[in-house]
mmCIF file of C-alpha atoms and ligand atoms in Angstrom:
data_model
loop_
_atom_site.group_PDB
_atom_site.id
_atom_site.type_symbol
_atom_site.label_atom_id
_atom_site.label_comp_id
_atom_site.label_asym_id
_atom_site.label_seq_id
_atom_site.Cartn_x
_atom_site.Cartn_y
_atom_site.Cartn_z
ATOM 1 C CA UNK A 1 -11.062 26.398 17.041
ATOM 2 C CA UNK A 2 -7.642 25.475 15.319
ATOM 3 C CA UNK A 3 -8.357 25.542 11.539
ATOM 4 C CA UNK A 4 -7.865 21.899 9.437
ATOM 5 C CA UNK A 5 -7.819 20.824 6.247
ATOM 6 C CA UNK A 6 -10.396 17.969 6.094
ATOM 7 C CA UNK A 7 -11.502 15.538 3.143
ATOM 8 C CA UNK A 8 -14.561 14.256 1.724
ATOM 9 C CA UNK A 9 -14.439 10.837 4.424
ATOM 10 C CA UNK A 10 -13.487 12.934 7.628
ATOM 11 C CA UNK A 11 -10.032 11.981 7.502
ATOM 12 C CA UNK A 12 -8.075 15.093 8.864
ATOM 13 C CA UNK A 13 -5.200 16.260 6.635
ATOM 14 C CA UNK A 14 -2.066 17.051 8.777
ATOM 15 C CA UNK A 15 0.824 15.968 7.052
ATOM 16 C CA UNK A 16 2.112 16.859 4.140
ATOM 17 C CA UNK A 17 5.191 14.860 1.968
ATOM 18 C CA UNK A 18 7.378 17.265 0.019
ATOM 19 C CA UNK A 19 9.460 15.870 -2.765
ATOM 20 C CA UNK A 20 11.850 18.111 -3.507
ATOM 21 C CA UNK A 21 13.501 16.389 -6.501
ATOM 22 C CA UNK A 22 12.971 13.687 -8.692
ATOM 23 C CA UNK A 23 16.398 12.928 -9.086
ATOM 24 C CA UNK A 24 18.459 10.022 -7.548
ATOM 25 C CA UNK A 25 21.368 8.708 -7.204
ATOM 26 C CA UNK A 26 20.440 5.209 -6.795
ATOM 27 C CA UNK A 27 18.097 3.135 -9.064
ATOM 28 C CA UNK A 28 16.323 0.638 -7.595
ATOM 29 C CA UNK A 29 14.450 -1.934 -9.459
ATOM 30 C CA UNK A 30 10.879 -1.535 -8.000
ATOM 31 C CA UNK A 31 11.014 2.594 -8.292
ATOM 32 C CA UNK A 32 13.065 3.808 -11.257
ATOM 33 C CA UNK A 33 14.370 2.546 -13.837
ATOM 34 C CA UNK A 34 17.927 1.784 -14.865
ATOM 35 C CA UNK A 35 19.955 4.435 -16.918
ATOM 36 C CA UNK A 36 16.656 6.526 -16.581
ATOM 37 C CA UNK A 37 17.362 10.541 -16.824
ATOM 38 C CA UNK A 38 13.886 11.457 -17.939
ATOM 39 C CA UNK A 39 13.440 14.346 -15.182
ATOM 40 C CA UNK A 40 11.500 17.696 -14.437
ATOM 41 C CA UNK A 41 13.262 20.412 -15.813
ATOM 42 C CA UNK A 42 14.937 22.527 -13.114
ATOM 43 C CA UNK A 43 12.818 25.902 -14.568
ATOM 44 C CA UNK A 44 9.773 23.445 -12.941
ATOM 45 C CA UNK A 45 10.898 22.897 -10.041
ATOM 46 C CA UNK A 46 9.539 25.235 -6.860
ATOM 47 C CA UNK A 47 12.067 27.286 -5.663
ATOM 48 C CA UNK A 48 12.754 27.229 -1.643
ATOM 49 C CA UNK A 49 10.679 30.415 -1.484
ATOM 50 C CA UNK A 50 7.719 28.669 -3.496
ATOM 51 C CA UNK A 51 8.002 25.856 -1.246
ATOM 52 C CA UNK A 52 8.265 27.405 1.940
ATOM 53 C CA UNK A 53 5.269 29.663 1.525
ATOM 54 C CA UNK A 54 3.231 26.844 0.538
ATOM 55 C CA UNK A 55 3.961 25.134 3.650
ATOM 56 C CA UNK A 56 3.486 28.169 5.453
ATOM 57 C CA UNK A 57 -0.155 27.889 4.140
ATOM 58 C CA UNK A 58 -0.632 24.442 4.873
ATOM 59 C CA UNK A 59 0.608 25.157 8.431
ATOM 60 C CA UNK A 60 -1.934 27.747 8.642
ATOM 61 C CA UNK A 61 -4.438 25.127 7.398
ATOM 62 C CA UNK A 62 -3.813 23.335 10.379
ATOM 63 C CA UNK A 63 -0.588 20.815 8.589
ATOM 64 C CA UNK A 64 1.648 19.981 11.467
ATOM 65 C CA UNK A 65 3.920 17.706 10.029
ATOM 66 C CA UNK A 66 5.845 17.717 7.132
ATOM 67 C CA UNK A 67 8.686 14.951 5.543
ATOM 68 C CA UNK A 68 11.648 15.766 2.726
ATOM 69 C CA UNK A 69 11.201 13.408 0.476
ATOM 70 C CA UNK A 70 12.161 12.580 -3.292
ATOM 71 C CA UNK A 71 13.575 11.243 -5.718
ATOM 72 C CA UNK A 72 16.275 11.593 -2.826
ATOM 73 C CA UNK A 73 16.467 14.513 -1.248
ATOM 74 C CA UNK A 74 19.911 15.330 -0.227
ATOM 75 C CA UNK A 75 20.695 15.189 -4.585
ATOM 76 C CA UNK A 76 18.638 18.882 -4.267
ATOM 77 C CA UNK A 77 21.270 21.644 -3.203
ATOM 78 C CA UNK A 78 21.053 23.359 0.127
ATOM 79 C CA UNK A 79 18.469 21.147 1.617
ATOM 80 C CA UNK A 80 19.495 21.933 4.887
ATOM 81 C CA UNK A 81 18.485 25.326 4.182
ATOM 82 C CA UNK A 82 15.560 24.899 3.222
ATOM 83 C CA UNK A 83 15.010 22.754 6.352
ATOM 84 C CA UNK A 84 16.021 25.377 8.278
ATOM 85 C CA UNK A 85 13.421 27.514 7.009
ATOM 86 C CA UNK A 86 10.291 24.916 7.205
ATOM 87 C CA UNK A 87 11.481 24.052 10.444
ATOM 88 C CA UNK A 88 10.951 27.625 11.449
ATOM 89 C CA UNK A 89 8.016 28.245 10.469
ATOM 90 C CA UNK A 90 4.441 28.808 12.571
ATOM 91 C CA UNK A 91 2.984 25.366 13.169
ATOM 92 C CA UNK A 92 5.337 22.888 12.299
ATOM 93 C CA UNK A 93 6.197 20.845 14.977
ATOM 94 C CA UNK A 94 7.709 17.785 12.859
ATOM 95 C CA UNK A 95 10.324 17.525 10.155
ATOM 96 C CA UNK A 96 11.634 14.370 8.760
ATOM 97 C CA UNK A 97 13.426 13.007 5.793
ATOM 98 C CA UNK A 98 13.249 9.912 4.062
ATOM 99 C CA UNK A 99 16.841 9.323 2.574
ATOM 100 C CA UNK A 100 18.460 6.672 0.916
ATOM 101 C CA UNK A 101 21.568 7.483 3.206
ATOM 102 C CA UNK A 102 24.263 7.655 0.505
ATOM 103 C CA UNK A 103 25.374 11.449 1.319
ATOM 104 C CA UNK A 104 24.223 11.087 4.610
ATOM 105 C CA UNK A 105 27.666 11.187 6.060
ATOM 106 C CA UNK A 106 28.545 14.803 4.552
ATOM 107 C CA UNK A 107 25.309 16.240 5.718
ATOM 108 C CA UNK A 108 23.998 14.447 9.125
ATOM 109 C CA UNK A 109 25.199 17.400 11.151
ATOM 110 C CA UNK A 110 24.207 19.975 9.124
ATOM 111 C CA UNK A 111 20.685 18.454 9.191
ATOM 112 C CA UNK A 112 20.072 18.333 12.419
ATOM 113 C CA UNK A 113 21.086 21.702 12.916
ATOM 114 C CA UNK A 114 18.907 22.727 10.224
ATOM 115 C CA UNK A 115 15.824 21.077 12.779
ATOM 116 C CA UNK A 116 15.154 17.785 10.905
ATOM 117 C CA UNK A 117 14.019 15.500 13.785
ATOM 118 C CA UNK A 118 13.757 12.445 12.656
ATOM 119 C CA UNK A 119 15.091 10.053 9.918
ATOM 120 C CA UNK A 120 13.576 6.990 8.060
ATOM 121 C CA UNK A 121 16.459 5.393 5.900
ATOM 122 C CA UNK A 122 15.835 2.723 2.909
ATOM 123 C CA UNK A 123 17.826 -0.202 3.314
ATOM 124 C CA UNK A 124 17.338 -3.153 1.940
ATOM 125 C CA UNK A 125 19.900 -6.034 2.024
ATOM 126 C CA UNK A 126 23.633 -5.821 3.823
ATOM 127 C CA UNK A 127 25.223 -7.927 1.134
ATOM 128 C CA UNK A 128 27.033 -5.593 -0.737
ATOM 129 C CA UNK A 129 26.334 -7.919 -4.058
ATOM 130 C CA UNK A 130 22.874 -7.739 -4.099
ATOM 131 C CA UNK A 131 22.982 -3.528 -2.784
ATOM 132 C CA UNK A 132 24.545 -3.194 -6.437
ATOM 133 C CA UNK A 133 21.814 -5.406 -7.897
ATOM 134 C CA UNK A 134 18.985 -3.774 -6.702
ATOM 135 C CA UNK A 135 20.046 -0.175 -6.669
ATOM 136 C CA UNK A 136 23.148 0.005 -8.902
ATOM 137 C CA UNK A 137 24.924 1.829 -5.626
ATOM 138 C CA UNK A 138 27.467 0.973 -2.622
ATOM 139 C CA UNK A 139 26.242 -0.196 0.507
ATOM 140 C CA UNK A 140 29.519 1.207 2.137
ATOM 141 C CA UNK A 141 27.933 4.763 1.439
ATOM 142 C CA UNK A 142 24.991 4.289 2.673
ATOM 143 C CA UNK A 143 26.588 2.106 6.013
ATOM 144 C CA UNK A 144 28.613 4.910 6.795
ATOM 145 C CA UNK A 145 25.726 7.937 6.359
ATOM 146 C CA UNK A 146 23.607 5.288 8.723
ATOM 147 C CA UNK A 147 26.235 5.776 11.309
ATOM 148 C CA UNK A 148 26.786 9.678 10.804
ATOM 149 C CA UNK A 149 23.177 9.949 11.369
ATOM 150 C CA UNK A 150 23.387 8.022 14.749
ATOM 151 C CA UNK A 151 26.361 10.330 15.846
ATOM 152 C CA UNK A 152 24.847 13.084 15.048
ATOM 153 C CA UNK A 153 21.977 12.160 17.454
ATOM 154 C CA UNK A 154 19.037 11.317 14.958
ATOM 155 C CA UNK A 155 16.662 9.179 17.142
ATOM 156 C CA UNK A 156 14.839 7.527 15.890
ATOM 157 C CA UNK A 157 16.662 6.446 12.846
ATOM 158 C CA UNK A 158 14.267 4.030 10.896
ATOM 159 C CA UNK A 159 15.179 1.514 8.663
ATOM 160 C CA UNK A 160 12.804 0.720 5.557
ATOM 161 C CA UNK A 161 13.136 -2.277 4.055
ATOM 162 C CA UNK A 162 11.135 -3.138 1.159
ATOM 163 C CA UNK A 163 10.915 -7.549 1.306
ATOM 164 C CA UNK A 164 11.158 -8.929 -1.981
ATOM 165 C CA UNK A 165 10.610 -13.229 -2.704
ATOM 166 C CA UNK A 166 13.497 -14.462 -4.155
ATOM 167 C CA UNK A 167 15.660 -11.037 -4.166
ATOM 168 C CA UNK A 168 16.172 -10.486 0.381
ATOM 169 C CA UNK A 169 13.388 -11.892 1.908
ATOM 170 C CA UNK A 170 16.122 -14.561 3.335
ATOM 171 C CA UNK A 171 17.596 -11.888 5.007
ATOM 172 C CA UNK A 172 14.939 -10.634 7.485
ATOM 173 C CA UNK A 173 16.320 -11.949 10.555
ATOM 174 C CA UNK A 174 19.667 -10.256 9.531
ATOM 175 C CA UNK A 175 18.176 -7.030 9.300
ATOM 176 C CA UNK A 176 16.627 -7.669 12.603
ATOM 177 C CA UNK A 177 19.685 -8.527 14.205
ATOM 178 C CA UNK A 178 21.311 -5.360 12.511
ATOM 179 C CA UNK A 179 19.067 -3.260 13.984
ATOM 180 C CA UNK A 180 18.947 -4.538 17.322
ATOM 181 C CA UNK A 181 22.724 -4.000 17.631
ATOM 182 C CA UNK A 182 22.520 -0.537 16.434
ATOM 183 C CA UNK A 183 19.183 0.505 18.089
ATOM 184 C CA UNK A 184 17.833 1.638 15.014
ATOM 185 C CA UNK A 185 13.893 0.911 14.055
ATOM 186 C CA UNK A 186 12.875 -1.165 11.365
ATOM 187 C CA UNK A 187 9.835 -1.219 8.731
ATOM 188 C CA UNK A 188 9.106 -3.731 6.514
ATOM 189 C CA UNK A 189 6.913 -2.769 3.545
ATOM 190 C CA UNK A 190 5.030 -4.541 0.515
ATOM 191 C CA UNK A 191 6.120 -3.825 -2.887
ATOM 192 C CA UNK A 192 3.621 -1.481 -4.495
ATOM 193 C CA UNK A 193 2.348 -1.673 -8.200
ATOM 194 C CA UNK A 194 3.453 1.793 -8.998
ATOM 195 C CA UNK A 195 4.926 2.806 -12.431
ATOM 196 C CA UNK A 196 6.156 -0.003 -14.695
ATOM 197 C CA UNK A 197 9.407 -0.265 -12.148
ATOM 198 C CA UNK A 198 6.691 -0.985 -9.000
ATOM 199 C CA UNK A 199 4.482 -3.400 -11.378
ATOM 200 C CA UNK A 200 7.607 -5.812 -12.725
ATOM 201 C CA UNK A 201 8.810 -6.314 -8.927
ATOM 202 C CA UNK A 202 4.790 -7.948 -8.710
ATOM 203 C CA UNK A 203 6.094 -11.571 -8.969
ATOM 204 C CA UNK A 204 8.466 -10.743 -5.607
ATOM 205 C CA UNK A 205 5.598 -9.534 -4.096
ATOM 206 C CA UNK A 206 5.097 -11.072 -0.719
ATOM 207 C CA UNK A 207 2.523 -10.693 2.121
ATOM 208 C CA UNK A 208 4.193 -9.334 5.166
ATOM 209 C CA UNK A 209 1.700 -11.704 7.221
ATOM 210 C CA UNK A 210 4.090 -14.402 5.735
ATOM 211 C CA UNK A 211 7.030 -12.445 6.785
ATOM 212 C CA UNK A 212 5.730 -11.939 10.770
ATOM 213 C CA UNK A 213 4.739 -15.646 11.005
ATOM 214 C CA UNK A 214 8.087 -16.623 9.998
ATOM 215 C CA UNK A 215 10.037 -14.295 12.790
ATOM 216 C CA UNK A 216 7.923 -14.921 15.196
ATOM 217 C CA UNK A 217 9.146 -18.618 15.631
ATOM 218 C CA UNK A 218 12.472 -16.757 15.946
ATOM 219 C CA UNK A 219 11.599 -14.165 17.879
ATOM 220 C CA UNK A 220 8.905 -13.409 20.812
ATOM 221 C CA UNK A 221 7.002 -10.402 19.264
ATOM 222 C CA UNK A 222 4.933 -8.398 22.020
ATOM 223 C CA UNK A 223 2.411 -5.342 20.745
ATOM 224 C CA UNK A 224 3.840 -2.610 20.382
ATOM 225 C CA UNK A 225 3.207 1.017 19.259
ATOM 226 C CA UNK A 226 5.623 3.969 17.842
ATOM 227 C CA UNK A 227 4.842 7.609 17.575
ATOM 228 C CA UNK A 228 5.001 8.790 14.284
ATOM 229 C CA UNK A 229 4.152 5.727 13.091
ATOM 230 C CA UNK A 230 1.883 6.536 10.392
ATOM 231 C CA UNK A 231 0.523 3.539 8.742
ATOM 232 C CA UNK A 232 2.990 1.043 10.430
ATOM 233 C CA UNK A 233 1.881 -1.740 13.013
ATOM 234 C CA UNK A 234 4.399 -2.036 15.365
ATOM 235 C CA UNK A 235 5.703 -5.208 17.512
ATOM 236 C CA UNK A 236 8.794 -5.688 20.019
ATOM 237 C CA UNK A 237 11.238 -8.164 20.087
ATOM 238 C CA UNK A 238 10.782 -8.947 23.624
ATOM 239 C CA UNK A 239 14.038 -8.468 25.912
ATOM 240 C CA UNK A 240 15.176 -6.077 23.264
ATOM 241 C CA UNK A 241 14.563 -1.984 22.290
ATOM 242 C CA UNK A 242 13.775 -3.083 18.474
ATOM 243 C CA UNK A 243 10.343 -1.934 17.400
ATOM 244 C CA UNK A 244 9.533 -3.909 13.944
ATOM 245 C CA UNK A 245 6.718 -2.158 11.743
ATOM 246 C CA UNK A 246 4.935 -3.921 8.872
ATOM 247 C CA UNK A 247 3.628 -1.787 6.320
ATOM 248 C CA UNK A 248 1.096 -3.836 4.346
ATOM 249 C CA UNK A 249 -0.768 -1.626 1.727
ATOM 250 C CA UNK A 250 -1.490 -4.662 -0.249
ATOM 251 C CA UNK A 251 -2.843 -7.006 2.330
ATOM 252 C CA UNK A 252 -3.919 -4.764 4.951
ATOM 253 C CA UNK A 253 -4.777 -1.410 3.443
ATOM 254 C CA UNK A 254 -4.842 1.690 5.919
ATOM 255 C CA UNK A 255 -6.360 4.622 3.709
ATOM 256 C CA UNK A 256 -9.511 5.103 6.238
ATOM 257 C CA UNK A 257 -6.702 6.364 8.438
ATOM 258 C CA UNK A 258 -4.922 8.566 5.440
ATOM 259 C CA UNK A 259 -3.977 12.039 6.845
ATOM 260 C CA UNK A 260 -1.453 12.848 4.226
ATOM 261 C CA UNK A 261 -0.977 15.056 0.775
ATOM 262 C CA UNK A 262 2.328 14.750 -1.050
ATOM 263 C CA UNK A 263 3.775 18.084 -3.232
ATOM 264 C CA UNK A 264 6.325 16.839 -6.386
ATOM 265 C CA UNK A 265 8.788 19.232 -7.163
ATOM 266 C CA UNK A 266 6.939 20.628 -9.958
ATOM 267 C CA UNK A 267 4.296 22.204 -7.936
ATOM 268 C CA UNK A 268 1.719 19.594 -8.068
ATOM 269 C CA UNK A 269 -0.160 17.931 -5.388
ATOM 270 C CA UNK A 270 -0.871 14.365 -5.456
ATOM 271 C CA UNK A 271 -3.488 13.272 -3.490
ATOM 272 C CA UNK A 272 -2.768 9.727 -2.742
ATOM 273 C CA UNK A 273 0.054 7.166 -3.868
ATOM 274 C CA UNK A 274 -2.280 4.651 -5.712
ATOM 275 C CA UNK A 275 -4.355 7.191 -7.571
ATOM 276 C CA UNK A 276 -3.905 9.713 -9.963
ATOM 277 C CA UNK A 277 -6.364 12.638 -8.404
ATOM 278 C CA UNK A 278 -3.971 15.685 -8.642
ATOM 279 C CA UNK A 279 -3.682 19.736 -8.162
ATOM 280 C CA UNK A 280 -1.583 21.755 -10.052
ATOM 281 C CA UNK A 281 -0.201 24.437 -7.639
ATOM 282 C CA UNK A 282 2.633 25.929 -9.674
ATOM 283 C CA UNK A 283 0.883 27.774 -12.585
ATOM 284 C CA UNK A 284 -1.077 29.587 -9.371
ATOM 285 C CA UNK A 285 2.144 30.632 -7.565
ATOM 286 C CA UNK A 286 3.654 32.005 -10.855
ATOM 287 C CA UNK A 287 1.055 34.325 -11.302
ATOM 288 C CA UNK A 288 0.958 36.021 -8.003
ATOM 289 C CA UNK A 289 -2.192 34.667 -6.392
ATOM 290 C CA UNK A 290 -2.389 35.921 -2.649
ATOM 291 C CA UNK A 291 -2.198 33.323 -0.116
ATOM 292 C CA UNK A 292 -5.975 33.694 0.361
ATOM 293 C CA UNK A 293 -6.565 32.395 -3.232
ATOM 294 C CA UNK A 294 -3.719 30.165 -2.560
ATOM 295 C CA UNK A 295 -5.727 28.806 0.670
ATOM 296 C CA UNK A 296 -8.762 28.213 -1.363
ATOM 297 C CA UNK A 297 -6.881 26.331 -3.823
ATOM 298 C CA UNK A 298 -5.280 23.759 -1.496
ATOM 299 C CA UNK A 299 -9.314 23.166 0.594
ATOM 300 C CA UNK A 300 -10.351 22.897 -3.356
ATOM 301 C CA UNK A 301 -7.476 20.089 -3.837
ATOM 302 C CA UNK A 302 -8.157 18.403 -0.672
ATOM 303 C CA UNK A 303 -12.103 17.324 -2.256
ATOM 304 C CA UNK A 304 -10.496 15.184 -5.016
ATOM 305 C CA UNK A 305 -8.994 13.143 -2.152
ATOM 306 C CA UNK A 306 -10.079 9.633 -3.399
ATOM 307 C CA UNK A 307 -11.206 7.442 -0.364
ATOM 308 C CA UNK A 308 -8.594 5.031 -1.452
ATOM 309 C CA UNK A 309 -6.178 3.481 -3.527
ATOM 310 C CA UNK A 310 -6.815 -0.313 -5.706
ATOM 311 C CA UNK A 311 -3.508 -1.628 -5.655
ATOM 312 C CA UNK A 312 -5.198 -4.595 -5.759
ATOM 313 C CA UNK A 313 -7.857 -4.478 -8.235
ATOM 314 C CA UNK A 314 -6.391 -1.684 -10.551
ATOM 315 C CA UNK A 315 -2.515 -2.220 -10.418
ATOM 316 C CA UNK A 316 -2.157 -0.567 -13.512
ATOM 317 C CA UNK A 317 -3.607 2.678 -12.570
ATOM 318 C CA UNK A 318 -0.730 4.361 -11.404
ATOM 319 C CA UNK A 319 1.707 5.208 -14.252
ATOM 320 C CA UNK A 320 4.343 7.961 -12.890
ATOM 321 C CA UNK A 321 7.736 6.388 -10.676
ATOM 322 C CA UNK A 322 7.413 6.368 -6.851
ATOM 323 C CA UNK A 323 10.054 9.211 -7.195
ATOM 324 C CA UNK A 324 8.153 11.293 -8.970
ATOM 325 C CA UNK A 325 5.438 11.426 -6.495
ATOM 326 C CA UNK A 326 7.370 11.776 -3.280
ATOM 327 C CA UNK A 327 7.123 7.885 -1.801
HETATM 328 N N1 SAM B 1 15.153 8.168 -1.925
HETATM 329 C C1 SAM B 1 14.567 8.092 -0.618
HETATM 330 C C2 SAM B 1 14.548 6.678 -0.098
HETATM 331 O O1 SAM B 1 14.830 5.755 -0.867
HETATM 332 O O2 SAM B 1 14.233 6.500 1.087
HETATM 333 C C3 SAM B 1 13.184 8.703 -0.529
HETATM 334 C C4 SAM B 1 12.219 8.430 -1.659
HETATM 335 S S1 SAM B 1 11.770 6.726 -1.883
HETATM 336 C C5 SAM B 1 10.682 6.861 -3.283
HETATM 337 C C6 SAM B 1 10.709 6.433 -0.481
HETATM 338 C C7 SAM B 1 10.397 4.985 -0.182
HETATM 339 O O3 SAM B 1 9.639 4.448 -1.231
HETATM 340 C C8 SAM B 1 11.609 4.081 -0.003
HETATM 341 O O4 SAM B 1 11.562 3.453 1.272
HETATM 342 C C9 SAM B 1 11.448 3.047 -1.103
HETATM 343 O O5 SAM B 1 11.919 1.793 -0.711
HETATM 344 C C10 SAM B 1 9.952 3.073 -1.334
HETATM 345 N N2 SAM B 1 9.526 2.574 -2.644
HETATM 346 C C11 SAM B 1 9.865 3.034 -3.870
HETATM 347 N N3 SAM B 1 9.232 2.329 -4.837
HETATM 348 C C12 SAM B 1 8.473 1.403 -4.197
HETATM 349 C C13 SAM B 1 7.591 0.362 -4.630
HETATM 350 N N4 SAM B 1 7.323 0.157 -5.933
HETATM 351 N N5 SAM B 1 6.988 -0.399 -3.688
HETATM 352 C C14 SAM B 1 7.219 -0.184 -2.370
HETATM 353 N N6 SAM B 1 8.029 0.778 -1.890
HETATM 354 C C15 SAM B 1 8.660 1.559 -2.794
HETATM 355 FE FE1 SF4 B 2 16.083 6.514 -5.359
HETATM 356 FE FE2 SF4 B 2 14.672 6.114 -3.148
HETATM 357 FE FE3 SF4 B 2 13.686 5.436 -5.566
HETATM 358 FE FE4 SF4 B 2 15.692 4.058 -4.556
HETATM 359 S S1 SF4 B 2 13.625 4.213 -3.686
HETATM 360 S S2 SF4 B 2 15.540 4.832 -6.668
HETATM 361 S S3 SF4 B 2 16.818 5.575 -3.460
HETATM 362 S S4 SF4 B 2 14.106 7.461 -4.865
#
């Protein structure tokens, strides 16, 4: 029998999000905030050979997919080579990277040489105006790394947009159009009471339900499903390649489903978004535990999986930045 890393509810663990910074160069409203430059000092952070034998333990616990995430990823030097080594190694058969695209353009190649599959990209208006509002950036960056990813031959590229009342929920349809003329995917997702950043974008929370009801009188939407979807539920516009997904922790919670664990740069393992149950790995590593201790450790971690998060009912539980978790 294949070994796995399973929880306390008999959800199999198989996929594990990797932050490997905490830095960004972007500040969006709901995840960090402005002028902030409170980070983890680089003596904290895991080195690639920290990392990469910690994922060569998960993979041996039976972890087949893993995603670079941050902070934003491509602000951490050499990430392609540390791709290049995950990628590599025994039982990984997936690696992704969530990006917010702005240095996408200088590193799309090297990236998929370095065996990063697939790409989910944060986008969330194509007004230039409000790009600067709600991340302090330029959308022109972040346009053109969208289109060095596509010519480098990312498929799919995913587009996640988080839909905000009052900030771009008027431009929905535009983003569906957008992606229908560049065949990318798109994901719509619920803004999350996380840190003080995630809990003041609250009052432009809105229901994604809300949000399908209103393109379906534009659009015919037929069922639809994606691989790789995670928690996603995917339509089609009909007569078109667009796959929409709606990810709706708020109204429509998927944790019975979880299969993921997310590592912040600092070593420590977080074992769900909404909570604060946690597992600090690199005090262990640093003092030359084999990696049958260090197997041990990460089943041990795995118990304090909570069965769920309470966005809803506790939205002040979670105090550190989406960033600093790995989102
Ligand atoms: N920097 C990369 C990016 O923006 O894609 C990767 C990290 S970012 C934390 C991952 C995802 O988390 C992004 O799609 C972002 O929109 C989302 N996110 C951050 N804070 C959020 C919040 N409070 N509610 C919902 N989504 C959030
Ligand atoms: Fe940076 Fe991504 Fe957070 Fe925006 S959502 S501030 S791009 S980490």
């Amino acid at each position: 029998m294949s070994p796995s890393l399973t929880d306390r509810f008999g959800r199999r663990i198989e996929y594990v999000r990797l932050s490997v910074t905490d830095r960004c160069d972007l500040r969006c409203h709901y995840c960090m905030p402005k002028g902030f430059k409170d980070f983890e000092t680089p003596e904290h952070w895991l080195s690639f050979d920290e990392i990469e034998r910690v994922i060569r333990i998960f993979g041996e616990l039976g972890t087949r997919r893993i995603r670079l995430t941050g902070g934003e990823p491509l602000v951490r030097k050499d990430l392609s080579e540390l791709a290049s080594r995950l990628a590599s190694l025994p039982g990984i058969e997936d690696l992704s990277l969530s990006t917010n695209a702005t240095r996408l353009a200088r590193h799309a190649i090297e990236l998929k040489q370095a065996g990063i599959s697939r790409i989910n990209a944060s986008l969330d208006t194509l007004r230039a105006d409000r790009f600067k509002a709600i991340t302090q950036g330029k959308l022109d960056k972040v346009l053109d790394g969208l289109m060095a990813a596509k010519a480098a031959g990312f498929h799919p590229i995913k587009i996640n947009m988080v839909v905000m009342k009052d900030v771009n929920e008027d431009e929905v349809e535009d983003m569906v159009e957008f992606c229908i003329e560049h065949n990318f995917t798109l994901r719509f997702i619920e803004t999350m009471p996380v840190g003080d950043t995630g809990r003041s974008a609250t009052d432009q929370f809105i229901s994604l339900n809300t949000v399908k009801t209103s393109l379906a009188k534009k659009f015919d939407l037929l069922p639809a499903t994606m691989p790789g979807g995670g928690p996603a539920r995917y339509v089609q516009v009909a007569g078109t390649p667009l796959r929409i997904g709606f990810i709706t922790p708020l109204s429509q919670h998927f944790c019975d489903t979880c299969n993921r664990v997310r590592l912040a740069v600092d070593g420590t393992l977080y074992m769900c978004l909404g909570q604060n149950e946690s597992y600090e790995l690199r005090p262990l590593l640093r003092t030359g535990i084999s990696d049958e201790e260090l197997k041990q450790h990460i089943t041990q971690a795995i118990e304090l999986k909570p069965e769920r998060h309470e966005f809803n009912e506790k939205p002040e539980t979670v105090i550190r930045f989406m960033s600093m978790t790995g989102g």
